[in-house]
Amino acid sequence: MKDYTIAVIPGDGIGEEVAPEGVKVLNAAADITGAFRLQYEDLPYGCNYYLKTGKMMADDGLKILKSFDAIYFGAVGFPTVPDHISLRGLRLPICQGLEQYVCYRPSLLLPGVKTPLAGKKVGEIDFVVIRENTEGEYAGAGGRSHRGLPIEVAVETSVFTRVGVERVVRYAFNLARARRKKLVSATKSNAQQHSLTFWDEIVEAVGKEFSDVQIERVLIDALAARFVLRPESLDVVVASNLFGDILTDLGAAICGSMGIAPSGNINPERAYPSMFEPLHGSAPDIVGKGIANPIAMIWCGAMMLDFIGQKPAAQMIERAITAVTRAGRVLTPDLGGTAKTMEVTNAIIAEMRASAK
Ligand code: IPM
Ligand code: MG
């Protein structure tokens, strides 16, 4: 029996609604498999914490987080706090401070879910975007001068380091090798002549170690169009922080709903805990209605279990999610249904229990 400690940060908005649902499913997986135990600690970080303390998380928040095996994160951001404060105060310091340099975001069309792309079927959208998660356009290098004057200037510099690019690119190559052996590198080196030519060179150099993987370099604008027109041609996509951010909302949208898409902020070396969070954010428009789709959060739980070494439990959860979407009876409004958040969780747990019999 393995024991794990999990830091749960429900965060803001619907994060607070879906995180407990995800925990229910994790507990069911532990119970059904009998293979591991999870011990949780709820950390109250987020916008409410900020309004009370002036900080998004405790001063020693990173130190506290380092002692856990993984972090299960709901959402951050709420209209009461400017977005750059909430992001820079919580999610970014965690990703950067814990060297979660891989942001792993699958785009998988689930059975029973309608894609907005005409004519695309299950099996035709199944790829992973690997987003660089610690530097690039999110590095935070820059400033504002001459505030309020006509000559005011704002500078925000993208930062690309050899170590930073190489490590995420190598991760993406390894993933491609384990999948369908096709890697697309998102670039814009025609316009970004310093940083993204550097990116391209590193992709090419690392690619020499992966002669079995087919590499394609695609300009980000053309790649956005390709997500819509030919998603079946994609297997693994590696992209800078901002490009990856934009592409993954598109990836979630073509898979039918933001409410499904999971994400892992991963430190592959396991020097620090990794953090699993849905893509959807805090969704202030539906807070308190009990209709948030818990699938993304639940799927994140499966990714977390897989990462910490409990693959059978992860697969059981993923199969149960698929069974529920395929049946199409218990779906939240974002997927065209009328079910409440909890009803979806219960349906998934019922599937897990039934499959284990
Ligand atoms: C994401 C989100 C965040 C990001 C927001 C909340 C700042 O869009 O996880 O993709 O841009 O990284
Ligand atoms: Mg985003």
mmCIF file of C-alpha atoms and ligand atoms in Angstrom:
data_model
loop_
_atom_site.group_PDB
_atom_site.id
_atom_site.type_symbol
_atom_site.label_atom_id
_atom_site.label_comp_id
_atom_site.label_asym_id
_atom_site.label_seq_id
_atom_site.Cartn_x
_atom_site.Cartn_y
_atom_site.Cartn_z
ATOM 1 C CA MET A 1 0.000 0.000 0.000
ATOM 2 C CA LYS A 2 1.450 3.352 -1.052
ATOM 3 C CA ASP A 3 0.689 6.570 0.805
ATOM 4 C CA TYR A 4 0.662 9.957 -0.878
ATOM 5 C CA THR A 5 0.136 13.464 0.409
ATOM 6 C CA ILE A 6 -1.786 15.822 -1.844
ATOM 7 C CA ALA A 7 -2.052 19.591 -1.451
ATOM 8 C CA VAL A 8 -5.503 20.662 -2.599
ATOM 9 C CA ILE A 9 -5.844 24.288 -3.684
ATOM 10 C CA PRO A 10 -9.450 24.748 -4.804
ATOM 11 C CA GLY A 11 -8.694 28.415 -5.493
ATOM 12 C CA ASP A 12 -11.388 30.633 -6.960
ATOM 13 C CA GLY A 13 -14.820 30.471 -8.552
ATOM 14 C CA ILE A 14 -15.824 27.078 -9.851
ATOM 15 C CA GLY A 15 -12.455 25.766 -8.672
ATOM 16 C CA GLU A 16 -14.119 25.549 -5.268
ATOM 17 C CA GLU A 17 -16.999 23.604 -6.784
ATOM 18 C CA VAL A 18 -15.086 21.083 -8.851
ATOM 19 C CA ALA A 19 -12.106 20.374 -6.569
ATOM 20 C CA PRO A 20 -14.197 18.488 -3.970
ATOM 21 C CA GLU A 21 -15.780 16.473 -6.787
ATOM 22 C CA GLY A 22 -12.350 15.482 -8.020
ATOM 23 C CA VAL A 23 -11.375 14.448 -4.500
ATOM 24 C CA LYS A 24 -14.456 12.201 -4.297
ATOM 25 C CA VAL A 25 -13.335 10.412 -7.442
ATOM 26 C CA LEU A 26 -9.753 10.088 -6.207
ATOM 27 C CA ASN A 27 -11.039 8.562 -2.998
ATOM 28 C CA ALA A 28 -13.227 6.152 -4.932
ATOM 29 C CA ALA A 29 -10.213 5.114 -7.012
ATOM 30 C CA ALA A 30 -8.159 4.498 -3.871
ATOM 31 C CA ASP A 31 -10.997 2.548 -2.330
ATOM 32 C CA ILE A 32 -11.744 0.397 -5.379
ATOM 33 C CA THR A 33 -8.154 -0.475 -6.270
ATOM 34 C CA GLY A 34 -6.983 -0.812 -2.671
ATOM 35 C CA ALA A 35 -3.530 0.043 -4.014
ATOM 36 C CA PHE A 36 -2.862 3.373 -2.314
ATOM 37 C CA ARG A 37 -4.012 5.918 0.236
ATOM 38 C CA LEU A 38 -4.269 9.674 -0.254
ATOM 39 C CA GLN A 39 -3.933 12.205 2.494
ATOM 40 C CA TYR A 40 -5.059 15.713 1.640
ATOM 41 C CA GLU A 41 -4.377 19.120 2.980
ATOM 42 C CA ASP A 42 -6.636 21.914 1.814
ATOM 43 C CA LEU A 43 -4.790 25.186 1.284
ATOM 44 C CA PRO A 44 -6.992 28.283 1.101
ATOM 45 C CA TYR A 45 -4.841 30.249 -1.366
ATOM 46 C CA GLY A 46 -6.545 32.364 -3.999
ATOM 47 C CA CYS A 47 -8.413 35.634 -4.401
ATOM 48 C CA ASN A 48 -10.336 35.423 -1.120
ATOM 49 C CA TYR A 49 -7.058 34.837 0.680
ATOM 50 C CA TYR A 50 -5.689 37.898 -1.130
ATOM 51 C CA LEU A 51 -8.603 40.086 -0.079
ATOM 52 C CA LYS A 52 -7.984 39.084 3.548
ATOM 53 C CA THR A 53 -4.179 39.077 3.633
ATOM 54 C CA GLY A 54 -2.962 41.100 0.657
ATOM 55 C CA LYS A 55 -1.223 37.990 -0.675
ATOM 56 C CA MET A 56 -2.363 35.238 -2.994
ATOM 57 C CA MET A 57 -0.604 32.604 -0.917
ATOM 58 C CA ALA A 58 1.391 32.403 2.290
ATOM 59 C CA ASP A 59 4.944 33.787 2.203
ATOM 60 C CA ASP A 60 6.298 30.302 2.739
ATOM 61 C CA GLY A 61 3.698 28.811 0.375
ATOM 62 C CA LEU A 62 6.271 27.295 -1.958
ATOM 63 C CA LYS A 63 8.122 25.732 0.933
ATOM 64 C CA ILE A 64 4.893 24.234 2.227
ATOM 65 C CA LEU A 65 3.988 22.904 -1.219
ATOM 66 C CA LYS A 66 7.375 21.262 -1.689
ATOM 67 C CA SER A 67 6.591 18.733 1.021
ATOM 68 C CA PHE A 68 3.672 17.183 -0.888
ATOM 69 C CA ASP A 69 3.698 14.441 -3.500
ATOM 70 C CA ALA A 70 1.434 16.443 -5.821
ATOM 71 C CA ILE A 71 -0.781 19.511 -5.995
ATOM 72 C CA TYR A 72 -4.415 19.351 -7.049
ATOM 73 C CA PHE A 73 -5.432 22.818 -8.173
ATOM 74 C CA GLY A 74 -8.903 24.149 -9.042
ATOM 75 C CA ALA A 75 -8.682 27.595 -10.628
ATOM 76 C CA VAL A 76 -7.287 31.022 -9.985
ATOM 77 C CA GLY A 77 -8.650 34.443 -10.806
ATOM 78 C CA PHE A 78 -11.783 36.350 -9.929
ATOM 79 C CA PRO A 79 -13.256 39.716 -10.958
ATOM 80 C CA THR A 80 -12.545 41.126 -7.488
ATOM 81 C CA VAL A 81 -8.773 40.952 -8.050
ATOM 82 C CA PRO A 82 -6.874 42.093 -11.166
ATOM 83 C CA ASP A 83 -5.874 39.043 -13.210
ATOM 84 C CA HIS A 84 -2.184 39.860 -13.356
ATOM 85 C CA ILE A 85 -2.088 39.943 -9.556
ATOM 86 C CA SER A 86 -3.860 36.644 -9.089
ATOM 87 C CA LEU A 87 -1.793 34.927 -11.748
ATOM 88 C CA ARG A 88 1.541 36.383 -10.711
ATOM 89 C CA GLY A 89 0.747 35.742 -7.055
ATOM 90 C CA LEU A 90 -0.146 32.093 -7.228
ATOM 91 C CA ARG A 91 -0.075 29.971 -10.332
ATOM 92 C CA LEU A 92 3.038 31.414 -11.918
ATOM 93 C CA PRO A 93 5.201 31.377 -8.776
ATOM 94 C CA ILE A 94 4.209 27.748 -8.279
ATOM 95 C CA CYS A 95 4.970 26.704 -11.869
ATOM 96 C CA GLN A 96 8.208 28.674 -11.954
ATOM 97 C CA GLY A 97 9.317 28.031 -8.372
ATOM 98 C CA LEU A 98 8.699 24.302 -8.537
ATOM 99 C CA GLU A 99 10.226 24.034 -12.016
ATOM 100 C CA GLN A 100 7.071 22.636 -13.525
ATOM 101 C CA TYR A 101 8.490 23.356 -16.910
ATOM 102 C CA VAL A 102 6.231 21.030 -18.851
ATOM 103 C CA CYS A 103 2.614 21.985 -19.247
ATOM 104 C CA TYR A 104 0.984 18.832 -20.574
ATOM 105 C CA ARG A 105 -2.361 19.412 -22.283
ATOM 106 C CA PRO A 106 -4.132 16.643 -24.158
ATOM 107 C CA SER A 107 -6.773 17.385 -26.771
ATOM 108 C CA LEU A 108 -8.860 14.278 -27.065
ATOM 109 C CA LEU A 109 -12.336 14.149 -28.529
ATOM 110 C CA LEU A 110 -14.372 11.936 -26.214
ATOM 111 C CA PRO A 111 -17.157 9.714 -27.513
ATOM 112 C CA GLY A 112 -20.576 11.318 -27.197
ATOM 113 C CA VAL A 113 -19.132 14.832 -27.202
ATOM 114 C CA LYS A 114 -19.892 17.051 -30.156
ATOM 115 C CA THR A 115 -16.963 18.828 -31.757
ATOM 116 C CA PRO A 116 -17.727 22.147 -33.456
ATOM 117 C CA LEU A 117 -15.632 20.920 -36.393
ATOM 118 C CA ALA A 118 -17.911 19.573 -39.087
ATOM 119 C CA GLY A 119 -17.181 16.018 -40.095
ATOM 120 C CA LYS A 120 -14.512 15.236 -37.479
ATOM 121 C CA LYS A 121 -15.032 12.008 -35.606
ATOM 122 C CA VAL A 122 -13.741 10.401 -32.429
ATOM 123 C CA GLY A 123 -10.203 9.230 -33.166
ATOM 124 C CA GLU A 124 -9.506 12.199 -35.405
ATOM 125 C CA ILE A 125 -8.711 14.599 -32.570
ATOM 126 C CA ASP A 126 -6.114 13.045 -30.322
ATOM 127 C CA PHE A 127 -2.993 15.057 -29.717
ATOM 128 C CA VAL A 128 -1.021 16.610 -26.863
ATOM 129 C CA VAL A 129 0.305 20.140 -26.626
ATOM 130 C CA ILE A 130 3.481 20.475 -24.583
ATOM 131 C CA ARG A 131 3.631 24.087 -23.495
ATOM 132 C CA GLU A 132 6.816 25.550 -22.075
ATOM 133 C CA ASN A 133 5.768 26.591 -18.594
ATOM 134 C CA THR A 134 8.439 28.625 -16.838
ATOM 135 C CA GLU A 135 9.834 31.262 -19.175
ATOM 136 C CA GLY A 136 9.233 32.630 -22.680
ATOM 137 C CA GLU A 137 6.599 35.342 -22.823
ATOM 138 C CA TYR A 138 5.600 34.649 -19.185
ATOM 139 C CA ALA A 139 9.059 35.219 -17.755
ATOM 140 C CA GLY A 140 7.980 38.512 -16.218
ATOM 141 C CA ALA A 141 10.957 40.488 -17.491
ATOM 142 C CA GLY A 142 10.066 44.080 -18.247
ATOM 143 C CA GLY A 143 8.665 47.232 -16.813
ATOM 144 C CA ARG A 144 6.811 50.490 -17.256
ATOM 145 C CA SER A 145 8.475 53.882 -17.331
ATOM 146 C CA HIS A 146 7.212 57.454 -17.411
ATOM 147 C CA ARG A 147 3.825 56.389 -16.110
ATOM 148 C CA GLY A 148 0.989 58.631 -17.124
ATOM 149 C CA LEU A 149 3.129 60.773 -19.415
ATOM 150 C CA PRO A 150 2.746 60.925 -23.171
ATOM 151 C CA ILE A 151 6.128 59.220 -23.420
ATOM 152 C CA GLU A 152 5.030 56.325 -21.235
ATOM 153 C CA VAL A 153 6.555 53.060 -22.333
ATOM 154 C CA ALA A 154 5.893 49.422 -21.530
ATOM 155 C CA VAL A 155 8.405 46.692 -22.223
ATOM 156 C CA GLU A 156 7.839 42.989 -21.730
ATOM 157 C CA THR A 157 10.673 40.831 -22.903
ATOM 158 C CA SER A 158 10.357 37.189 -23.825
ATOM 159 C CA VAL A 159 13.090 35.148 -22.244
ATOM 160 C CA PHE A 160 14.314 31.966 -23.875
ATOM 161 C CA THR A 161 17.203 30.088 -22.297
ATOM 162 C CA ARG A 162 19.055 27.139 -23.748
ATOM 163 C CA VAL A 163 18.325 25.063 -20.653
ATOM 164 C CA GLY A 164 14.674 26.088 -20.661
ATOM 165 C CA VAL A 165 14.008 25.343 -24.308
ATOM 166 C CA GLU A 166 16.084 22.204 -24.487
ATOM 167 C CA ARG A 167 14.429 20.490 -21.551
ATOM 168 C CA VAL A 168 10.876 21.036 -22.733
ATOM 169 C CA VAL A 169 11.711 20.130 -26.311
ATOM 170 C CA ARG A 170 13.392 16.920 -25.191
ATOM 171 C CA TYR A 171 10.318 16.024 -23.137
ATOM 172 C CA ALA A 172 8.132 16.572 -26.210
ATOM 173 C CA PHE A 173 10.358 14.382 -28.378
ATOM 174 C CA ASN A 174 10.222 11.593 -25.824
ATOM 175 C CA LEU A 175 6.456 11.857 -25.682
ATOM 176 C CA ALA A 176 6.210 11.762 -29.472
ATOM 177 C CA ARG A 177 8.426 8.691 -29.486
ATOM 178 C CA ALA A 178 5.985 6.980 -27.131
ATOM 179 C CA ARG A 179 2.988 8.020 -29.273
ATOM 180 C CA ARG A 180 2.706 8.278 -33.061
ATOM 181 C CA LYS A 181 6.217 9.685 -33.562
ATOM 182 C CA LYS A 182 5.217 13.037 -35.003
ATOM 183 C CA LEU A 183 6.284 16.313 -33.477
ATOM 184 C CA VAL A 184 5.153 19.739 -34.594
ATOM 185 C CA SER A 185 7.153 22.663 -33.242
ATOM 186 C CA ALA A 186 5.174 25.905 -33.106
ATOM 187 C CA THR A 187 7.290 28.834 -34.169
ATOM 188 C CA LYS A 188 7.245 32.305 -35.624
ATOM 189 C CA SER A 189 10.908 32.649 -36.417
ATOM 190 C CA ASN A 190 10.113 34.618 -39.550
ATOM 191 C CA ALA A 191 9.104 37.542 -37.322
ATOM 192 C CA GLN A 192 10.768 36.736 -33.991
ATOM 193 C CA GLN A 193 14.227 36.636 -35.430
ATOM 194 C CA HIS A 194 16.195 36.243 -32.201
ATOM 195 C CA SER A 195 14.195 34.151 -29.796
ATOM 196 C CA LEU A 196 12.402 31.794 -32.114
ATOM 197 C CA THR A 197 15.276 31.126 -34.456
ATOM 198 C CA PHE A 198 17.013 30.034 -31.248
ATOM 199 C CA TRP A 199 14.001 27.822 -30.475
ATOM 200 C CA ASP A 200 14.122 26.326 -33.984
ATOM 201 C CA GLU A 201 17.840 25.587 -33.737
ATOM 202 C CA ILE A 202 17.365 23.774 -30.446
ATOM 203 C CA VAL A 203 14.474 21.735 -31.828
ATOM 204 C CA GLU A 204 16.662 20.704 -34.728
ATOM 205 C CA ALA A 205 19.629 19.858 -32.527
ATOM 206 C CA VAL A 206 17.622 17.803 -30.019
ATOM 207 C CA GLY A 207 15.832 16.168 -32.945
ATOM 208 C CA LYS A 208 19.114 14.556 -33.979
ATOM 209 C CA GLU A 209 18.736 12.281 -30.935
ATOM 210 C CA PHE A 210 15.296 11.244 -32.173
ATOM 211 C CA SER A 211 15.744 10.081 -35.744
ATOM 212 C CA ASP A 212 12.591 7.948 -35.387
ATOM 213 C CA VAL A 213 10.432 11.044 -34.776
ATOM 214 C CA GLN A 214 9.230 13.113 -37.693
ATOM 215 C CA ILE A 215 9.717 16.861 -37.000
ATOM 216 C CA GLU A 216 7.723 19.610 -38.590
ATOM 217 C CA ARG A 217 8.263 23.278 -37.936
ATOM 218 C CA VAL A 218 4.995 25.181 -38.372
ATOM 219 C CA LEU A 219 4.381 28.900 -38.035
ATOM 220 C CA ILE A 220 1.944 29.601 -35.232
ATOM 221 C CA ASP A 221 -0.658 31.284 -37.432
ATOM 222 C CA ALA A 222 -0.719 28.396 -39.885
ATOM 223 C CA LEU A 223 -0.788 25.986 -36.963
ATOM 224 C CA ALA A 224 -3.887 27.674 -35.531
ATOM 225 C CA ALA A 225 -5.625 27.092 -38.848
ATOM 226 C CA ARG A 226 -4.418 23.501 -38.921
ATOM 227 C CA PHE A 227 -5.952 22.811 -35.476
ATOM 228 C CA VAL A 228 -9.295 23.598 -37.094
ATOM 229 C CA LEU A 229 -8.787 22.153 -40.562
ATOM 230 C CA ARG A 230 -6.641 19.051 -40.008
ATOM 231 C CA PRO A 231 -6.419 18.152 -36.313
ATOM 232 C CA GLU A 232 -6.003 14.502 -37.313
ATOM 233 C CA SER A 233 -2.542 15.387 -38.631
ATOM 234 C CA LEU A 234 -1.334 16.306 -35.117
ATOM 235 C CA ASP A 235 0.278 14.042 -32.531
ATOM 236 C CA VAL A 236 2.534 16.092 -30.237
ATOM 237 C CA VAL A 237 2.884 19.862 -30.501
ATOM 238 C CA VAL A 238 5.610 21.715 -28.618
ATOM 239 C CA ALA A 239 5.166 25.437 -28.115
ATOM 240 C CA SER A 240 6.403 28.409 -26.132
ATOM 241 C CA ASN A 241 4.447 29.526 -23.080
ATOM 242 C CA LEU A 242 2.136 32.048 -24.772
ATOM 243 C CA PHE A 243 1.724 30.129 -28.015
ATOM 244 C CA GLY A 244 0.892 27.046 -25.974
ATOM 245 C CA ASP A 245 -1.600 29.015 -23.908
ATOM 246 C CA ILE A 246 -3.488 30.155 -26.979
ATOM 247 C CA LEU A 247 -3.318 26.842 -28.810
ATOM 248 C CA THR A 248 -4.655 24.879 -25.861
ATOM 249 C CA ASP A 249 -7.856 26.904 -25.559
ATOM 250 C CA LEU A 250 -8.346 26.180 -29.236
ATOM 251 C CA GLY A 251 -7.556 22.534 -28.580
ATOM 252 C CA ALA A 252 -10.163 22.414 -25.809
ATOM 253 C CA ALA A 253 -12.741 24.164 -27.970
ATOM 254 C CA ILE A 254 -12.432 21.692 -30.838
ATOM 255 C CA CYS A 255 -12.866 18.873 -28.318
ATOM 256 C CA GLY A 256 -16.293 20.219 -27.493
ATOM 257 C CA SER A 257 -15.921 22.096 -24.209
ATOM 258 C CA MET A 258 -13.522 23.960 -21.963
ATOM 259 C CA GLY A 259 -15.155 21.992 -19.165
ATOM 260 C CA ILE A 260 -13.400 18.785 -20.123
ATOM 261 C CA ALA A 261 -9.816 19.786 -20.784
ATOM 262 C CA PRO A 262 -7.217 18.764 -18.191
ATOM 263 C CA SER A 263 -3.716 20.044 -17.728
ATOM 264 C CA GLY A 264 -0.605 18.982 -15.852
ATOM 265 C CA ASN A 265 2.165 21.335 -14.756
ATOM 266 C CA ILE A 266 4.940 18.836 -14.523
ATOM 267 C CA ASN A 267 8.431 18.667 -13.129
ATOM 268 C CA PRO A 268 9.591 15.533 -14.949
ATOM 269 C CA GLU A 269 12.612 15.063 -12.694
ATOM 270 C CA ARG A 270 10.310 14.895 -9.668
ATOM 271 C CA ALA A 271 12.599 17.226 -7.753
ATOM 272 C CA TYR A 272 9.420 19.084 -6.816
ATOM 273 C CA PRO A 273 5.737 18.182 -6.806
ATOM 274 C CA SER A 274 3.778 18.580 -10.019
ATOM 275 C CA MET A 275 0.442 20.363 -10.173
ATOM 276 C CA PHE A 276 -2.712 19.243 -11.953
ATOM 277 C CA GLU A 277 -5.380 21.776 -12.865
ATOM 278 C CA PRO A 278 -8.223 22.046 -15.361
ATOM 279 C CA LEU A 279 -7.915 24.459 -18.236
ATOM 280 C CA HIS A 280 -11.232 26.167 -17.667
ATOM 281 C CA GLY A 281 -10.366 28.727 -15.023
ATOM 282 C CA SER A 282 -12.716 30.129 -12.399
ATOM 283 C CA ALA A 283 -15.701 30.789 -14.742
ATOM 284 C CA PRO A 284 -17.370 33.589 -12.709
ATOM 285 C CA ASP A 285 -20.412 33.489 -15.013
ATOM 286 C CA ILE A 286 -21.577 30.104 -13.728
ATOM 287 C CA VAL A 287 -20.351 30.209 -10.132
ATOM 288 C CA GLY A 288 -22.870 29.029 -7.559
ATOM 289 C CA LYS A 289 -25.207 27.384 -10.049
ATOM 290 C CA GLY A 290 -23.943 23.849 -9.465
ATOM 291 C CA ILE A 291 -23.558 23.273 -13.189
ATOM 292 C CA ALA A 292 -19.783 23.408 -13.604
ATOM 293 C CA ASN A 293 -18.532 20.392 -15.485
ATOM 294 C CA PRO A 294 -16.347 18.367 -13.086
ATOM 295 C CA ILE A 295 -14.835 16.235 -15.864
ATOM 296 C CA ALA A 296 -11.730 18.362 -16.410
ATOM 297 C CA MET A 297 -10.944 18.315 -12.687
ATOM 298 C CA ILE A 298 -11.631 14.588 -12.469
ATOM 299 C CA TRP A 299 -9.485 13.908 -15.509
ATOM 300 C CA CYS A 300 -6.710 15.946 -13.863
ATOM 301 C CA GLY A 301 -7.002 13.595 -10.918
ATOM 302 C CA ALA A 302 -6.414 10.681 -13.272
ATOM 303 C CA MET A 303 -3.361 12.424 -14.735
ATOM 304 C CA MET A 304 -2.084 13.036 -11.221
ATOM 305 C CA LEU A 305 -2.498 9.375 -10.236
ATOM 306 C CA ASP A 306 -0.773 8.286 -13.409
ATOM 307 C CA PHE A 307 2.117 10.616 -12.692
ATOM 308 C CA ILE A 308 2.603 9.493 -9.092
ATOM 309 C CA GLY A 309 2.649 5.867 -10.164
ATOM 310 C CA GLN A 310 -0.943 4.644 -9.978
ATOM 311 C CA LYS A 311 -1.652 3.973 -13.641
ATOM 312 C CA PRO A 312 -4.387 1.331 -13.197
ATOM 313 C CA ALA A 313 -6.402 3.756 -11.050
ATOM 314 C CA ALA A 314 -5.828 6.519 -13.588
ATOM 315 C CA GLN A 315 -7.022 4.324 -16.418
ATOM 316 C CA MET A 316 -10.073 3.285 -14.448
ATOM 317 C CA ILE A 317 -11.062 6.940 -14.025
ATOM 318 C CA GLU A 318 -10.451 7.711 -17.699
ATOM 319 C CA ARG A 319 -12.543 4.745 -18.794
ATOM 320 C CA ALA A 320 -15.354 5.864 -16.494
ATOM 321 C CA ILE A 321 -15.281 9.407 -17.899
ATOM 322 C CA THR A 322 -15.454 7.990 -21.421
ATOM 323 C CA ALA A 323 -18.328 5.691 -20.497
ATOM 324 C CA VAL A 324 -20.312 8.607 -19.080
ATOM 325 C CA THR A 325 -19.792 10.865 -22.108
ATOM 326 C CA ARG A 326 -20.490 7.999 -24.503
ATOM 327 C CA ALA A 327 -23.790 7.191 -22.767
ATOM 328 C CA GLY A 328 -24.689 10.877 -22.946
ATOM 329 C CA ARG A 329 -27.319 10.691 -20.209
ATOM 330 C CA VAL A 330 -25.556 12.637 -17.459
ATOM 331 C CA LEU A 331 -23.909 15.712 -18.946
ATOM 332 C CA THR A 332 -23.652 19.298 -17.756
ATOM 333 C CA PRO A 333 -25.045 22.178 -19.874
ATOM 334 C CA ASP A 334 -21.698 22.933 -21.567
ATOM 335 C CA LEU A 335 -22.060 19.503 -23.199
ATOM 336 C CA GLY A 336 -25.718 19.999 -24.039
ATOM 337 C CA GLY A 337 -27.112 18.194 -20.988
ATOM 338 C CA THR A 338 -29.034 19.285 -17.919
ATOM 339 C CA ALA A 339 -27.106 17.476 -15.192
ATOM 340 C CA LYS A 340 -25.648 19.111 -12.127
ATOM 341 C CA THR A 341 -21.978 18.934 -11.233
ATOM 342 C CA MET A 342 -22.522 16.299 -8.566
ATOM 343 C CA GLU A 343 -24.636 14.093 -10.781
ATOM 344 C CA VAL A 344 -21.756 13.803 -13.227
ATOM 345 C CA THR A 345 -19.353 12.895 -10.420
ATOM 346 C CA ASN A 346 -21.766 10.277 -9.128
ATOM 347 C CA ALA A 347 -22.201 8.793 -12.598
ATOM 348 C CA ILE A 348 -18.427 8.526 -13.013
ATOM 349 C CA ILE A 349 -17.993 6.873 -9.623
ATOM 350 C CA ALA A 350 -20.839 4.459 -10.394
ATOM 351 C CA GLU A 351 -19.057 3.489 -13.636
ATOM 352 C CA MET A 352 -15.811 2.925 -11.756
ATOM 353 C CA ARG A 353 -17.528 0.681 -9.252
ATOM 354 C CA ALA A 354 -19.385 -1.222 -11.968
ATOM 355 C CA SER A 355 -16.206 -1.760 -13.985
ATOM 356 C CA ALA A 356 -14.406 -3.142 -10.946
ATOM 357 C CA LYS A 357 -17.011 -5.846 -10.283
HETATM 358 C C1 IPM B 1 -4.021 28.803 -18.608
HETATM 359 C C2 IPM B 1 -4.616 30.110 -18.252
HETATM 360 C C3 IPM B 1 -3.616 30.976 -17.527
HETATM 361 C C4 IPM B 1 -2.431 31.210 -18.415
HETATM 362 C C5 IPM B 1 -4.272 32.250 -17.044
HETATM 363 C C6 IPM B 1 -5.266 31.992 -15.954
HETATM 364 C C7 IPM B 1 -3.289 33.284 -16.646
HETATM 365 O O1 IPM B 1 -5.107 30.740 -19.382
HETATM 366 O O2 IPM B 1 -3.686 28.044 -17.697
HETATM 367 O O3 IPM B 1 -3.903 28.498 -19.788
HETATM 368 O O4 IPM B 1 -2.427 32.078 -19.267
HETATM 369 O O5 IPM B 1 -1.464 30.501 -18.282
HETATM 370 MG MG MG B 2 -4.915 29.583 -21.109
#
